[in-house]
Coordinates of C-alpha atoms and ligand atoms in Angstrom, one line a residue:
M885 CA -110.4 -4.9 57.0
P886 CA -110.5 -4.5 60.9
I887 CA -112.8 -7.0 62.8
G888 CA -116.2 -5.6 63.3
S889 CA -116.0 -3.0 60.5
P890 CA -119.0 -3.0 58.1
S891 CA -118.9 -4.8 54.9
I892 CA -120.9 -4.3 51.7
R893 CA -122.8 -7.3 50.3
P894 CA -125.7 -8.1 48.0
R895 CA -129.0 -7.6 49.7
R896 CA -131.1 -10.7 50.4
D897 CA -134.9 -11.0 50.7
E898 CA -134.6 -11.7 54.4
D899 CA -132.9 -8.2 54.7
I900 CA -136.0 -6.2 53.6
D901 CA -137.6 -5.9 57.1
A902 CA -134.3 -4.6 58.7
C903 CA -134.0 -2.2 55.7
V904 CA -137.5 -0.8 56.4
R905 CA -136.6 -0.3 60.0
L906 CA -133.4 1.5 59.0
L907 CA -135.6 3.5 56.6
E908 CA -137.8 4.5 59.5
L909 CA -134.8 5.9 61.4
T910 CA -133.7 7.8 58.3
H911 CA -137.2 9.2 57.7
Q912 CA -137.5 10.4 61.3
G913 CA -134.0 11.9 61.5
D914 CA -133.3 13.1 58.0
G915 CA -136.8 13.5 56.3
Y916 CA -135.7 10.9 53.7
P917 CA -138.0 9.9 52.1
V918 CA -140.0 13.2 52.5
R919 CA -143.2 11.2 52.8
W920 CA -143.4 7.7 54.3
P921 CA -144.3 5.4 51.5
T922 CA -147.7 3.7 51.5
D923 CA -146.0 0.3 51.1
A924 CA -142.5 0.8 52.6
R925 CA -141.5 -2.9 52.1
A926 CA -142.4 -2.5 48.3
W927 CA -140.6 0.9 48.1
V928 CA -137.3 -0.6 49.5
A929 CA -137.7 -3.9 47.6
G930 CA -138.0 -2.2 44.3
G931 CA -140.3 -4.6 42.5
D932 CA -139.9 -5.1 38.7
D933 CA -137.6 -2.0 38.3
L934 CA -135.0 -3.4 40.5
V935 CA -131.7 -4.2 38.9
A936 CA -129.7 -5.1 42.1
A937 CA -129.4 -3.9 45.8
W938 CA -126.7 -4.0 48.5
V939 CA -126.6 -3.6 52.2
A940 CA -123.8 -2.6 54.6
E941 CA -123.8 -5.1 57.4
E942 CA -122.0 -4.9 60.8
A943 CA -122.1 -7.7 63.3
G944 CA -125.2 -9.1 61.5
A945 CA -127.1 -5.8 61.5
V946 CA -128.0 -3.9 58.4
V947 CA -126.5 -0.4 58.7
G948 CA -126.8 0.9 55.2
H949 CA -128.6 0.2 51.9
V950 CA -128.5 1.2 48.3
A951 CA -130.3 -0.1 45.0
L952 CA -129.9 0.1 41.3
R953 CA -132.9 0.3 39.2
H954 CA -134.3 1.1 35.8
P955 CA -135.5 4.6 35.2
R956 CA -139.1 5.6 36.0
G957 CA -140.8 8.9 37.1
E958 CA -140.4 12.6 36.4
A959 CA -136.5 12.6 36.5
V960 CA -136.3 10.5 33.4
A961 CA -136.6 13.4 30.9
T962 CA -133.9 15.3 32.8
W963 CA -131.7 12.1 32.8
E964 CA -132.3 11.5 29.1
A965 CA -131.6 15.1 28.1
G966 CA -128.5 15.4 30.2
T967 CA -126.8 12.2 29.2
G968 CA -128.2 12.1 25.6
L969 CA -129.2 8.5 26.1
A970 CA -132.5 6.6 26.2
G971 CA -134.0 5.4 29.4
E972 CA -133.1 1.8 28.6
Q973 CA -129.4 2.8 28.7
L974 CA -129.6 4.3 32.1
G975 CA -129.1 2.6 35.6
V976 CA -130.6 4.7 38.5
V977 CA -128.7 4.6 41.9
C978 CA -131.4 5.1 44.5
R979 CA -132.6 4.2 48.1
L980 CA -129.2 5.2 49.6
F981 CA -129.4 5.5 53.4
V982 CA -126.9 4.9 56.2
H983 CA -127.7 4.4 59.9
P984 CA -127.4 7.6 61.8
S985 CA -124.7 6.2 64.2
H986 CA -122.6 5.0 61.2
R987 CA -122.3 8.2 59.2
R988 CA -119.1 9.8 58.0
D989 CA -117.4 6.4 58.0
G990 CA -117.3 6.0 54.2
L991 CA -120.3 3.6 54.0
G992 CA -122.4 5.9 51.8
R993 CA -119.4 6.3 49.5
D994 CA -118.9 2.5 49.4
L995 CA -122.6 1.7 48.7
L996 CA -122.7 4.4 46.0
R997 CA -119.6 3.0 44.3
A998 CA -121.0 -0.7 44.6
A999 CA -124.1 0.5 42.7
A1000 CA -122.2 2.7 40.1
R1001 CA -119.8 -0.3 39.4
E1002 CA -122.7 -2.7 38.7
S1003 CA -124.4 -0.2 36.5
A1004 CA -121.2 0.2 34.4
R1005 CA -120.8 -3.5 34.4
Q1006 CA -124.2 -3.9 32.9
G1007 CA -123.6 -1.3 30.3
L1008 CA -126.0 1.2 32.0
K1009 CA -124.9 4.9 32.4
P1010 CA -125.3 5.7 36.2
V1011 CA -127.7 8.4 37.1
L1012 CA -129.3 9.6 40.3
D1013 CA -131.4 12.3 41.6
V1014 CA -131.5 14.1 44.9
L1015 CA -133.7 16.8 46.7
T1016 CA -131.2 19.8 46.8
K1017 CA -132.1 20.2 50.5
N1018 CA -130.3 16.9 51.2
R1019 CA -127.0 18.7 51.5
G1020 CA -125.1 15.7 52.9
A1021 CA -126.0 13.6 49.9
V1022 CA -125.4 16.4 47.5
R1023 CA -121.9 16.8 48.9
L1024 CA -121.3 13.0 48.7
Y1025 CA -122.2 12.8 45.0
Q1026 CA -120.1 15.9 44.2
E1027 CA -117.1 14.5 46.1
E1028 CA -117.4 11.2 44.2
G1029 CA -117.3 13.0 40.8
W1030 CA -121.0 12.9 39.9
Q1031 CA -121.9 15.7 37.6
A1032 CA -125.1 17.8 37.8
I1033 CA -127.1 17.6 34.6
G1034 CA -130.3 19.4 35.3
D1035 CA -132.8 20.7 37.8
F1036 CA -136.4 19.7 38.1
M1037 CA -139.3 19.8 40.5
F1038 CA -140.0 16.6 42.4
H1039 CA -143.7 16.2 43.0
L1040 CA -144.9 14.5 46.1
P1041 CA -148.1 12.4 46.3
D1042 CA -149.8 15.2 48.3
G1043 CA -149.2 17.7 45.5
C1044 CA -146.3 19.4 47.2
A1045 CA -143.1 19.9 45.2
E1046 CA -139.4 20.1 46.1
P1047 CA -136.5 21.3 44.1
A1048 CA -134.4 18.3 42.9
R1049 CA -131.2 17.9 40.9
A1050 CA -130.2 15.0 38.5
Y1051 CA -126.7 13.7 38.3
T1052 CA -124.6 11.3 36.2
L1053 CA -121.2 9.8 36.6
Ligands
COA1556 C1 -126.2 10.8 52.5 C2 -125.7 9.6 53.3 C3 -126.0 8.4 52.7 C4 -124.1 9.7 53.4 O1 -123.8 8.6 54.0 P1 -122.4 8.5 54.9 O2 -122.0 7.1 55.1 O3 -122.4 9.3 56.2 O4 -121.4 9.1 53.8 P2 -119.8 9.0 53.8 O5 -119.2 8.7 55.2 O6 -119.4 7.9 52.8 O7 -119.3 10.3 53.2 C5 -118.4 10.4 52.1 C6 -118.2 11.9 51.9 O8 -119.4 12.5 51.5 C7 -119.5 13.8 52.0 N1 -120.6 13.8 53.0 C8 -121.4 12.8 53.5 N2 -122.2 13.3 54.4 C9 -122.1 14.5 54.5 C10 -122.7 15.5 55.3 N3 -123.7 15.2 56.1 N4 -122.2 16.9 55.2 C11 -121.2 17.2 54.4 N5 -120.5 16.3 53.7 C12 -121.0 14.9 53.7 C13 -118.2 14.1 52.7 O9 -117.3 14.7 51.7 C14 -117.8 12.7 53.1 O10 -116.4 12.6 53.3 P3 -115.6 13.0 54.7 O11 -116.5 12.4 55.8 O12 -114.2 12.4 54.6 O13 -115.8 14.4 54.8 C15 -126.3 9.7 54.7 O14 -126.1 11.0 55.2 C16 -127.7 9.4 54.8 O15 -128.2 8.3 55.0 N6 -128.6 10.4 54.8 C17 -130.1 10.4 54.9 C18 -130.6 9.7 53.6 C19 -130.2 10.5 52.4 O16 -130.2 11.8 52.3 N7 -130.0 9.8 51.2 C20 -129.8 10.3 50.0 C21 -131.0 10.4 49.2 S1 -130.7 10.9 47.5

């Protein structure tokens, strides 16, 4: 690996503030997440649902993030129907975001693979969901061999809804 190139490592508690700052940039630039969470630290940290999380780090700075969690929310029915598995058998890859100035360098792919690998290691079938308007992410998942297993409407706290797609690997 060339000196100075980003590396993927497990997230530590002290990374959370940097992850929230990175999420702010992503929210402003990409509209992800669509609505800023009421408690952004908790949204990133993951709470009881969290299985594991990773960051991409370059020169001591967090430039990417992904998490693996247990399933929850309105995508669960689509994941269960699409995989034929119960929720307890699924690992949800989520909270994937990369610093705008580090895009198209393979970091999103590496983070996605780290989470999928850990999911499989724990005997959990990897699944994820994405708003269909997030075309870069959709393209990444397709390029990585994830298969679409169903569409659903993702409801936002303010009552709006966005078309979303569920995937499995
Ligand atoms: C989606 C995201 C994580 C991708 O991160 P990234 O580090 O730029 O992705 P990678 O460099 O690993 O891309 C790997 C491949 O995915 C595809 N891809 C990634 N971003 C793409 C884009 N914007 N447009 C088209 N294809 C894209 C390409 O095939 C790419 O390979 P290539 O660069 O050799 O053509 C990043 O764009 C991001 O943070 N977006 C905002 C947050 C978001 O939408 N998160 C997903 C929520 S479900």
